[in-house]
XYZ file of C-alpha atoms in Angstrom:
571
model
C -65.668 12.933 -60.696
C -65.021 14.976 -57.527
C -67.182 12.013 -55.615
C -64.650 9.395 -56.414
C -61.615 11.712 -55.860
C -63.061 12.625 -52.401
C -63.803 9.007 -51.902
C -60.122 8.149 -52.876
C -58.634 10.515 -50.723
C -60.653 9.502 -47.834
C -59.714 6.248 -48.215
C -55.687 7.059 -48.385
C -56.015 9.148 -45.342
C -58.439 6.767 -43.133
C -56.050 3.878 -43.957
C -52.727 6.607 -43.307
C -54.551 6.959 -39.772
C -55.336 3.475 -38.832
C -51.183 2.499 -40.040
C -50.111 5.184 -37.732
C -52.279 4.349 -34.923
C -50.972 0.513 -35.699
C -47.125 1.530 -35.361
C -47.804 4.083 -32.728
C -49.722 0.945 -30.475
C -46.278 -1.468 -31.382
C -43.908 1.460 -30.228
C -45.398 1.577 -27.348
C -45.999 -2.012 -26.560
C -42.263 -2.567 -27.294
C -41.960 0.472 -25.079
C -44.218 -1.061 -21.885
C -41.722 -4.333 -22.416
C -38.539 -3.081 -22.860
C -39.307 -0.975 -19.240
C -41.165 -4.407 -17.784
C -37.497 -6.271 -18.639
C -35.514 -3.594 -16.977
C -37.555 -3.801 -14.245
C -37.338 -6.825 -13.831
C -33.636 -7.038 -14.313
C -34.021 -3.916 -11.306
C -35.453 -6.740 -9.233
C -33.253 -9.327 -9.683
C -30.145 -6.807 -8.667
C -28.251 -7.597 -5.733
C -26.648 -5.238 -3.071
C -23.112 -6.470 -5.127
C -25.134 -5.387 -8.418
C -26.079 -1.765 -7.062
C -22.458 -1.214 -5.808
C -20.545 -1.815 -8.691
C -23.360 0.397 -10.717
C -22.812 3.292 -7.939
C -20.193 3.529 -5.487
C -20.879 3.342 -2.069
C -19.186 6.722 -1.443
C -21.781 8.201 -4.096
C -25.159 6.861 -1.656
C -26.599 9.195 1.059
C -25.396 8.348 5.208
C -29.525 7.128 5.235
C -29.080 4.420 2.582
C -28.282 1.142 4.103
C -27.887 -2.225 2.434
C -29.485 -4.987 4.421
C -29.081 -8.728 4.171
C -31.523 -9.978 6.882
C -34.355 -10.980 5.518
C -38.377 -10.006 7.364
C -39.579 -11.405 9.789
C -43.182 -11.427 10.072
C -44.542 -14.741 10.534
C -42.241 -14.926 13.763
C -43.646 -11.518 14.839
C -46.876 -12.672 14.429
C -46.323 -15.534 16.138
C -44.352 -13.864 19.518
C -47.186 -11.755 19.855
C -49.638 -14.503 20.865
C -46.462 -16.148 22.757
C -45.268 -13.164 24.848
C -47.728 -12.864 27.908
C -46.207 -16.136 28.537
C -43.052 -15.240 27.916
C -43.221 -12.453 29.834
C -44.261 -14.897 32.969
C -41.561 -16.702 32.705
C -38.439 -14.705 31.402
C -39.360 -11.485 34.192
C -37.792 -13.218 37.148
C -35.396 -15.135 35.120
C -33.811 -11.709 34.154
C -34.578 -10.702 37.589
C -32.321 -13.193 39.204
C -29.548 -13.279 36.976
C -29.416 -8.762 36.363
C -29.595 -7.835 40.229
C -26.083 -9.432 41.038
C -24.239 -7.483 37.760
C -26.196 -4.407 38.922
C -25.121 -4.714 41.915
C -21.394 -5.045 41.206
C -21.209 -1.832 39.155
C -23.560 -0.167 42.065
C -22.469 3.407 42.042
C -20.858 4.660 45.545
C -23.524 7.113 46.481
C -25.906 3.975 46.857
C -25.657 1.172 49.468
C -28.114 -0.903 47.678
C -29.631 -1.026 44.275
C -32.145 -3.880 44.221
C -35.518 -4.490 42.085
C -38.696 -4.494 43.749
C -40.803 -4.861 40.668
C -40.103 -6.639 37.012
C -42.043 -7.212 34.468
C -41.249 -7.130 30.407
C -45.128 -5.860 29.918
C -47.695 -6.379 26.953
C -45.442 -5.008 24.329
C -43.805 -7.805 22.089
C -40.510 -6.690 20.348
C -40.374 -6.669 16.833
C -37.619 -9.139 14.689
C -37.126 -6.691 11.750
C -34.317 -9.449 9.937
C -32.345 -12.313 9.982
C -29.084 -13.093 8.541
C -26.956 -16.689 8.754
C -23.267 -15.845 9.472
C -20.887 -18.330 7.868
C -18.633 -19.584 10.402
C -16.318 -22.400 8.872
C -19.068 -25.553 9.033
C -17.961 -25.855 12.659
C -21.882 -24.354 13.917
C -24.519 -22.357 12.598
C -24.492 -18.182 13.098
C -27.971 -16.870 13.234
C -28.348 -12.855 13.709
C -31.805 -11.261 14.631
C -32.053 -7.451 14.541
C -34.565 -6.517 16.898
C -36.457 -2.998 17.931
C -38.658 -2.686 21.365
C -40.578 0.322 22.765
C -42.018 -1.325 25.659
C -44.605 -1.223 28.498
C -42.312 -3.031 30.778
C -43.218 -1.783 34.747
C -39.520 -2.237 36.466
C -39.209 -0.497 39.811
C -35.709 -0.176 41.104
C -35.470 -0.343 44.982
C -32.283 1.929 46.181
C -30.819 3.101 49.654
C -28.306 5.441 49.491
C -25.743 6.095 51.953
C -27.773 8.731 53.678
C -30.363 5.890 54.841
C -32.800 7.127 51.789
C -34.468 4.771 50.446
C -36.484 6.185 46.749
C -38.255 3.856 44.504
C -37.077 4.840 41.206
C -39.252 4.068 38.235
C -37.370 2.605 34.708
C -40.039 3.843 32.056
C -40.361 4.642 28.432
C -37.651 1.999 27.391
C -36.943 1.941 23.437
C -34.044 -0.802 22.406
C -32.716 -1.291 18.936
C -29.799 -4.049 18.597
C -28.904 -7.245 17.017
C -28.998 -10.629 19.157
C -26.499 -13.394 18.022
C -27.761 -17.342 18.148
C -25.194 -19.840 18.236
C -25.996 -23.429 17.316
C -22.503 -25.455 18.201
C -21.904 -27.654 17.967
C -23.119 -29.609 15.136
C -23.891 -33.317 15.998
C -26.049 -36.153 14.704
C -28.575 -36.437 17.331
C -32.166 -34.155 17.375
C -31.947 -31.603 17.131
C -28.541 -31.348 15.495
C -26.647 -29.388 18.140
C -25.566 -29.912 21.477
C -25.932 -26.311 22.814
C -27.216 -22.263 22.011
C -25.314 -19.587 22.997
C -26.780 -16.167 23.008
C -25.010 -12.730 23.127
C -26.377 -9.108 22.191
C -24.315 -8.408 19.177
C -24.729 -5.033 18.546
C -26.409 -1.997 20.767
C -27.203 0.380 18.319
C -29.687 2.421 20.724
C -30.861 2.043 24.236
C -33.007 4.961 25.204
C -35.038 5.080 28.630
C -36.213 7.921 31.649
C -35.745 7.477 35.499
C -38.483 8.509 37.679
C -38.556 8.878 41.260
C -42.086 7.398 42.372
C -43.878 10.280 44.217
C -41.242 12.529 43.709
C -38.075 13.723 41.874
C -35.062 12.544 40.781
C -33.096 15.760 40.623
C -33.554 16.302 44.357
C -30.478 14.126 44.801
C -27.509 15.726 42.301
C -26.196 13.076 40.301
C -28.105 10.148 41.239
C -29.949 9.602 37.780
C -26.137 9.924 35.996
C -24.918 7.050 38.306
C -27.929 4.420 37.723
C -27.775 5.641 34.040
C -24.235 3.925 33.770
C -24.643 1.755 35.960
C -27.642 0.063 33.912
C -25.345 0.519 30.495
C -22.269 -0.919 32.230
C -24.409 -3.826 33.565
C -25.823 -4.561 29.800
C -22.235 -4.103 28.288
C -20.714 -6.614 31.163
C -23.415 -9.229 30.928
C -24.936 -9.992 27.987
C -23.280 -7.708 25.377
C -20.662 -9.519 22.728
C -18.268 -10.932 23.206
C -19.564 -12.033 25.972
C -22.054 -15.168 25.724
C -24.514 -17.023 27.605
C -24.510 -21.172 27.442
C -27.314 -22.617 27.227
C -26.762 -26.954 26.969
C -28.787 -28.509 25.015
C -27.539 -32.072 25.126
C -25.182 -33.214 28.285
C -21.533 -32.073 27.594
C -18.597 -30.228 28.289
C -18.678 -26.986 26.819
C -16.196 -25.353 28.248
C -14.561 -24.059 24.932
C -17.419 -22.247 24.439
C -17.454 -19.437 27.236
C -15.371 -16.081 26.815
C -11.649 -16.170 26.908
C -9.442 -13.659 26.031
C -7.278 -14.241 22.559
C -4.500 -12.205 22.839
C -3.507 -8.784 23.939
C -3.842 -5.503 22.004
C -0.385 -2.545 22.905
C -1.175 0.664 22.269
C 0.734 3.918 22.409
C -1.582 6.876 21.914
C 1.403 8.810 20.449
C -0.221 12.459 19.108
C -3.241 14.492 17.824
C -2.996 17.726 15.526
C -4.997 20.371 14.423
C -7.761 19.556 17.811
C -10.727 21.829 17.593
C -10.789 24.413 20.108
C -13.444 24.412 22.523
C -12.367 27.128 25.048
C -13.261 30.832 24.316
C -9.848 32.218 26.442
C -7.005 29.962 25.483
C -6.418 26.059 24.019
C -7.847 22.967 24.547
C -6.729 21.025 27.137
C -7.231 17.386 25.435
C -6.698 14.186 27.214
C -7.751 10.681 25.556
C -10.058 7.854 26.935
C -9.356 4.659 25.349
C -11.426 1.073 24.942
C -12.307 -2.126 23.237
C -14.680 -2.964 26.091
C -16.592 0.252 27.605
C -16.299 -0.761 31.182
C -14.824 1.416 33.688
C -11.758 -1.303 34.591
C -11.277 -1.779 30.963
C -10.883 1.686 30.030
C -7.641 3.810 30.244
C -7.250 7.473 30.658
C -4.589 9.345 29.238
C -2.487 12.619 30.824
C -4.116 16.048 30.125
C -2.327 18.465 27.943
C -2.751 21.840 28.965
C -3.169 24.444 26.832
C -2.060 22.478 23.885
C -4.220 21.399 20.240
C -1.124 19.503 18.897
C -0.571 17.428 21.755
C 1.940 14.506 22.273
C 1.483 12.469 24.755
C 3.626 8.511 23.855
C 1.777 6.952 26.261
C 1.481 2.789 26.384
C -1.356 1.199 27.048
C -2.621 -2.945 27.138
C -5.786 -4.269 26.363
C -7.111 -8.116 26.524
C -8.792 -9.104 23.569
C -11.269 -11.703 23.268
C -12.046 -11.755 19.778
C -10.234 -10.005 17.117
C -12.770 -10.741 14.247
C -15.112 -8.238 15.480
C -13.594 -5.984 18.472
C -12.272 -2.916 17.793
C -10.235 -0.328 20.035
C -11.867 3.091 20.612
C -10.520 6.400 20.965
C -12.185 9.697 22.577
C -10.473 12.690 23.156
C -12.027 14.822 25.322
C -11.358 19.056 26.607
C -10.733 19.013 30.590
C -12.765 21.297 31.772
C -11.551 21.124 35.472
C -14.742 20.714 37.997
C -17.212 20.780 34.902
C -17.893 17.647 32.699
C -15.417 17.393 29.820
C -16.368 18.232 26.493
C -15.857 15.669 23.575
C -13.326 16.960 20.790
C -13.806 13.927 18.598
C -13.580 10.208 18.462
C -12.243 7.196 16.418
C -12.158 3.584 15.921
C -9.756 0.440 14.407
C -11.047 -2.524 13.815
C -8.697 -5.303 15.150
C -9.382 -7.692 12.108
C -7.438 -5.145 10.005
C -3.927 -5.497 12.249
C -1.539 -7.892 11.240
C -0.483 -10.312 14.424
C 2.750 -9.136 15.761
C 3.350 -6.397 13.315
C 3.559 -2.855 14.930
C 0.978 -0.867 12.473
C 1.480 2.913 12.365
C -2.081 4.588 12.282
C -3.822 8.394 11.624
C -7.179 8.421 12.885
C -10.077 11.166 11.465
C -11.712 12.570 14.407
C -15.275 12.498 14.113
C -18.470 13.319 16.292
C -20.078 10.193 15.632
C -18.703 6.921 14.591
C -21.480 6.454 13.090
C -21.111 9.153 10.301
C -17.760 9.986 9.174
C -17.230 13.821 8.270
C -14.132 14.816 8.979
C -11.484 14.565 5.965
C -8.047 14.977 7.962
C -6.410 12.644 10.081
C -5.654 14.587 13.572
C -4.820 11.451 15.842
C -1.542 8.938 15.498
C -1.364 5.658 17.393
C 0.939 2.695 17.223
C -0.626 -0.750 17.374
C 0.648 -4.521 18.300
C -1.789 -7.225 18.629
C -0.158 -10.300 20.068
C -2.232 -13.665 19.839
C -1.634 -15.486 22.835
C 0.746 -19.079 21.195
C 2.439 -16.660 19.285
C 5.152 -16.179 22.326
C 7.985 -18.297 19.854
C 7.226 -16.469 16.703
C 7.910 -12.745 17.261
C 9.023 -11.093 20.510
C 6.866 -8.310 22.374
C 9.317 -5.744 23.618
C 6.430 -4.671 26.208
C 5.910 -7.960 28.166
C 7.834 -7.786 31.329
C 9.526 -10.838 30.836
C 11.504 -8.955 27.508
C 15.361 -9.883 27.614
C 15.457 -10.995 31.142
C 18.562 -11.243 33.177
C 19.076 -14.112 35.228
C 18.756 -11.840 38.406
C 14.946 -11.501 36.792
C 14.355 -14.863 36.253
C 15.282 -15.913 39.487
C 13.384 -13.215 41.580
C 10.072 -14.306 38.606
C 10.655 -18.326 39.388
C 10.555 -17.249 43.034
C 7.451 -15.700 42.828
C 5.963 -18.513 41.058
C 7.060 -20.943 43.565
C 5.822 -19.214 46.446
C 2.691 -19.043 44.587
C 3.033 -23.082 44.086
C 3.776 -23.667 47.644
C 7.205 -25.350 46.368
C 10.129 -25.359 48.948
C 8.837 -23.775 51.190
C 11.865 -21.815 53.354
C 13.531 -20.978 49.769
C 10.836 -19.401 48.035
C 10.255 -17.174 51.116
C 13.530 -16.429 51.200
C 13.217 -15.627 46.989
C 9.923 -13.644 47.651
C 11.474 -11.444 50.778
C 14.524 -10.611 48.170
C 11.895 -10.144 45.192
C 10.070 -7.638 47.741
C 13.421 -5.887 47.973
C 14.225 -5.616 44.839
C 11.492 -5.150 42.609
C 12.271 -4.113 39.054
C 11.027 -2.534 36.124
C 12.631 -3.842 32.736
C 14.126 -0.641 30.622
C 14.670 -0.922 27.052
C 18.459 0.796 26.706
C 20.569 0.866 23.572
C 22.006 3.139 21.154
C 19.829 3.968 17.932
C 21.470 4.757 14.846
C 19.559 7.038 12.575
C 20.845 7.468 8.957
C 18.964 10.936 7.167
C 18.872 9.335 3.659
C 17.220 12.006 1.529
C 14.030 14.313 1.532
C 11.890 14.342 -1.603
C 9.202 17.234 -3.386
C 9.705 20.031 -0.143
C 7.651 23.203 -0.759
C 9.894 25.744 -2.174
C 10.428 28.203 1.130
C 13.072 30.700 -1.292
C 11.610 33.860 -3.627
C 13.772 32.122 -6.438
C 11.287 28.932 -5.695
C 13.726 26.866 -3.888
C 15.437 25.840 -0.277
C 18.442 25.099 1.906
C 17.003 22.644 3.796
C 18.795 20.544 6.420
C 17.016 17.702 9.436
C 17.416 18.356 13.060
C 17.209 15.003 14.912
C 15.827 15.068 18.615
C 15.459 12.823 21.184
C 12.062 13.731 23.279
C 12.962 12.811 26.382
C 16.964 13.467 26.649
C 16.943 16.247 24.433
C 19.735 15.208 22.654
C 20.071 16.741 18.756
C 22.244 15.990 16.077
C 21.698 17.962 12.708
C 23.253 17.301 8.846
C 24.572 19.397 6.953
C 22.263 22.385 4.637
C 22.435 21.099 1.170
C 21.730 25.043 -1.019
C 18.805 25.118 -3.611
C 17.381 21.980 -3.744
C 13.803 20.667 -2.977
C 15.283 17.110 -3.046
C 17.841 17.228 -1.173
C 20.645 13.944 -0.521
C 22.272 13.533 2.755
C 23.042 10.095 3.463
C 24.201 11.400 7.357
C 24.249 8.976 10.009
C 23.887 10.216 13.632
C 23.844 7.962 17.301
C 21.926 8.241 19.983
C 21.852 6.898 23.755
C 18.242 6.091 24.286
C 17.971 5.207 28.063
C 14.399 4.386 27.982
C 13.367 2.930 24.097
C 9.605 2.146 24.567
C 9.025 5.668 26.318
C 11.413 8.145 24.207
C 10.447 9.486 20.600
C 12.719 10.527 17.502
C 11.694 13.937 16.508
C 12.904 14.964 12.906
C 12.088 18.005 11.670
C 13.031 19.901 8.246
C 14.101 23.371 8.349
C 15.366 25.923 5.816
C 18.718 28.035 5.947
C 18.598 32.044 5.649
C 21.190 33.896 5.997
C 19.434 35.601 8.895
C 17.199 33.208 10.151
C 15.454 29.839 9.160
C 11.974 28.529 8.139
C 10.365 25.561 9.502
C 9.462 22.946 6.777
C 7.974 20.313 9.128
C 8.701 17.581 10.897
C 7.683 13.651 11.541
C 7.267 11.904 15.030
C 8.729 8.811 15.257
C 8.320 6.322 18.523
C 11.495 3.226 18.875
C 8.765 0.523 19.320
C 8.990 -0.884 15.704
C 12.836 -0.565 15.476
C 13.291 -2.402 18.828
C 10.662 -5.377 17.205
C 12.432 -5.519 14.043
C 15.904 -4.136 14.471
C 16.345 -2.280 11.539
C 14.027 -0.721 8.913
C 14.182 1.729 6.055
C 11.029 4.403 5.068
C 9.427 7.246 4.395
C 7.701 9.570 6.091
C 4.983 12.505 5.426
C 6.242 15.495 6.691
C 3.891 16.517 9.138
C 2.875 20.516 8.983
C 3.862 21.258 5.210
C 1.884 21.030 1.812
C 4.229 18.646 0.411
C 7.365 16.551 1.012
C 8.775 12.703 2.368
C 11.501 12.395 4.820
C 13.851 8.669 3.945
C 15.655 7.593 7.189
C 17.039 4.345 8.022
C 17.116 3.379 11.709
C 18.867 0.275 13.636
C 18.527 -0.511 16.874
C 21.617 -1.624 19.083
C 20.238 -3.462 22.839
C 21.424 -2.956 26.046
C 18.803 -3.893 28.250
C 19.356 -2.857 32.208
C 17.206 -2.421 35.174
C 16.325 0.288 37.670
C 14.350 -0.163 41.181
C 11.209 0.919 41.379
């Protein structure tokens, strides 16, 4: 009897064991392919996918989301191609690089030649490829590229001294993007009439100077000045937006090569809160502003001295040449006197992002890099206009020196142009000699009207938790004020004052209103917001509100209008 019981319970457990080790196998099976689908749903994401799962904001500054896709068959293949490449592109380069270098050839030097070029034994590598969608009108083709090469270029320079130093360009390493550009499209072989070519994008360009049998330092500064000159050659030949044509099929292709678009105003207006790089003292900041980094395209604010709030309303012009992808560049630097300046920070807008012939008001975060954006606060104000060039009948640009001309004006600009034409010959002297005489600047005078509307959410400045505020209206350059009236114990105070000014120069004076609180034996400062006359003058009147610059909380409604009187002063 205890035989078959033991036999009976064996058999219940054994078969209890081989169920369990049944459903225990088909969890996990249904386990493996539940984590094999999501896998493979992981594999099928897109960059779009993996954004709206986690916000960009949320990924590391290392992550980057590509959309060129590898490259290895041509790598493999440009390695077997490049000694011959290398044969035949070296004194291509050569030819076509020593008149650009010699152009920007620094003033120490009274030639800057090469005496040996060669590309060497190291291919680059083509680490992606993306297709740019331009309209239908061509085909967009972008290659990133990275190169540490081997090349053996020997720079042969004199300097003004009569020394002649062979100085050795070694230990190059390049990382960009290169931009192909198949237009345009036609139906012959091989489907478009020409290529142009352009480096896109610079991202690094690393290399070491070497005197040949000797040392560079000997001569102070030389290595600084081939150094730029060698990036300003790059950045004035080959890098975007400029282009190189290469015809494929006879034609005209004129429309093709660079040509500027329009032109970008700026007016570099303030900064606040500047770090401090001086032990004794302030800062004294002064800004360097570009879209293209060459040394005639770049513009160079005053210095401030002493000063990490500075204000400078200073105008500056730029020619654009393509808004899609240029952008305008700000560094503000400390002025160290004799010693290199120091960077404070730096900042770019992208011109896609302006509207054309709208003055846009901008705060810029100031950053080390532009390449990794730290800083939280916005410490520098500019005022933008881009103005396409056809656009002359659609909006009026109150900096183009033609801007509510005067007969007088248009007579002394006519006879410029025909002396320039070579048309009647005795008058247009005559014209010229009187235009010599009397050479003009336009000046932008009328009377702005400035209406102090209201104030909204000030920070209580009071023990009781309120404020007697009242606006103080200033204009920078006369130093004329106007202020309304206190309006007791309120933190949203109504005015509805309006106040006139004489402005006797509009696109060079600033409205200054600032917000200050009544004691009875003093007052507190509330803040304040800068204003510049450039986009009342464009549209002639406008209502808003402004931050209040300086305090934890608070808007500032004005209303200003803008009444002309144009007039001219010799200069």
């Amino acid at each position: 009897m205890g035989f078959v019981f033991g036999l009976v319970v064996g058999l219940v457990v054994g078969l209890g064991i081989i169920v369990g080790f049944v459903r225990s196998e088909n969890a996990r099976s249904k386990l493996r392919s539940e984590l094999a689908t999501t896998i493979a749903a992981f594999a099928r994401m897109t960059v779009e996918d993996s954004k709206k799962i986690l916000p960009a904001e949320f990924y590391p500054s290392w992550v980057v989301f590509s959309r060129r896709q590898k490259l290895t068959w041509l790598n493999h293949h440009l390695e077997k191609l490049w000694p011959y490449v290398n044969e035949a592109a070296s004194e291509l380069i050569k030819s076509s690089v020593e008149p650009v270098l010699e152009q920007y050839r620094p003033f120490i030097l009274s030639s800057l030649k090469f005496s040996k070029f060669t590309l060497g034994t190291v291919a680059p590598q083509f680490t992606g490829v993306s297709i740019i969608e331009d309209g239908g009108s061509g085909v967009t083709m972008e290659l990133e590229m990275q190169w540490d090469a081997n090349s053996s270029i020997i720079l042969a320079i004199k300097t003004r001294l009569g020394v002649a130093l062979p100085v050795q360009v070694k230990n190059i390493g390049f990382t960009g993007v290169f931009r192909l550009i198949f237009r345009p499209l036609v139906d012959e072989f091989p489907g478009f009439a020409a290529v142009s070519y352009s480096l896109r994008e610079k991202k690094k360009l690393d290399f070491t100077l070497k005197v040949v049998g000797g040392d560079i330092s000997t001569i102070p500064g030389l290595s600084d000045s081939i150094e730029a000159t060698i990036h300003d050659a790059i950045e004035d030949s080959i890098t975007w937006p400029v282009r190189k044509i290469v015809p494929i099929l006879p034609g005209d292709y004129s429309e093709l090569e660079l040509k500027p678009v329009g032109t970008l105003e700026v007016k570099l207006v303030q900064a606040k809160g500047l770090t401090n790089k001086d032990l004794i003292g302030k800062s004294d900041p002064y800004a360097v502003l570009f879209v293209r980094p060459l040394p005639e395209k770049t513009k160079k604010s005053k210095t401030i001295n002493n000063d990490l709030n500075p204000i400078w309303n200073e105008h500056f012009e730029f020619i654009v040449e393509d808004e899609s992808t240029q952008h305008l560049v700000v560094r503000i630097y400390d002025d160290e006197g004799i010693q290199s300046s120091e960077l404070i920070g730096c900042a770019q807008v992208r011109l896609c992002e302006l509207e054309p012939g709208k003055v846009k008001d901008v705060w810029l975060k100031l950053v080390k890099d532009l390449d990794v954006q730290r800083d939280t606060k916005y410490r520098g104000q500019l005022e933008l206009l881009y103005c396409p060039f056809g656009m002359e009948n659609v909006f009026t640009n109150p900096f183009a020196p033609n801007f509510s001309m005067t007969s007088l004006e248009k007579v002394l600009t006519n006879g410029e142009k025909a002396l320039k034409s070579g048309a009647n010959g005795t008058e247009a002297i005559e014209l010229e000699k009187d235009a010599s005489q009397k050479r003009r600047e336009v000046i932008i005078r009328g009377v702005l009207s400035v209406t102090v509307i209201l104030a909204e959410n000030l920070p209580a400045s009071d023990l009781m938790g309120k404020a007697d505020p009242y606006v103080v209206l200033t204009m920078k350059k006369s130093e004329t004020r106007n202020k309304t009236r206190v309006v007791n114990d309120c933190l949203n105070p109504i005015w509805n004052q309006t106040f006139d000014f004489v402005v006797e120069d509009g696109l060079h004076d600033m409205l200054i209103a600032e917000v200050w609180d009544h004691d009875t034996f003093g007052k507190d400062y509330m803040g304040r917001c800068i204003l510049t006359l450039t986009r009342v003058i464009l549209e002639g009147e406008y209502r808003d509100c402004f931050e209040l610059d300086g305090a934890k909380s608070g808007k500032l409604k004005l209303h200003l209008k803008w009444m002309p009187q144009p007039i001219y002063r010799d200069t």
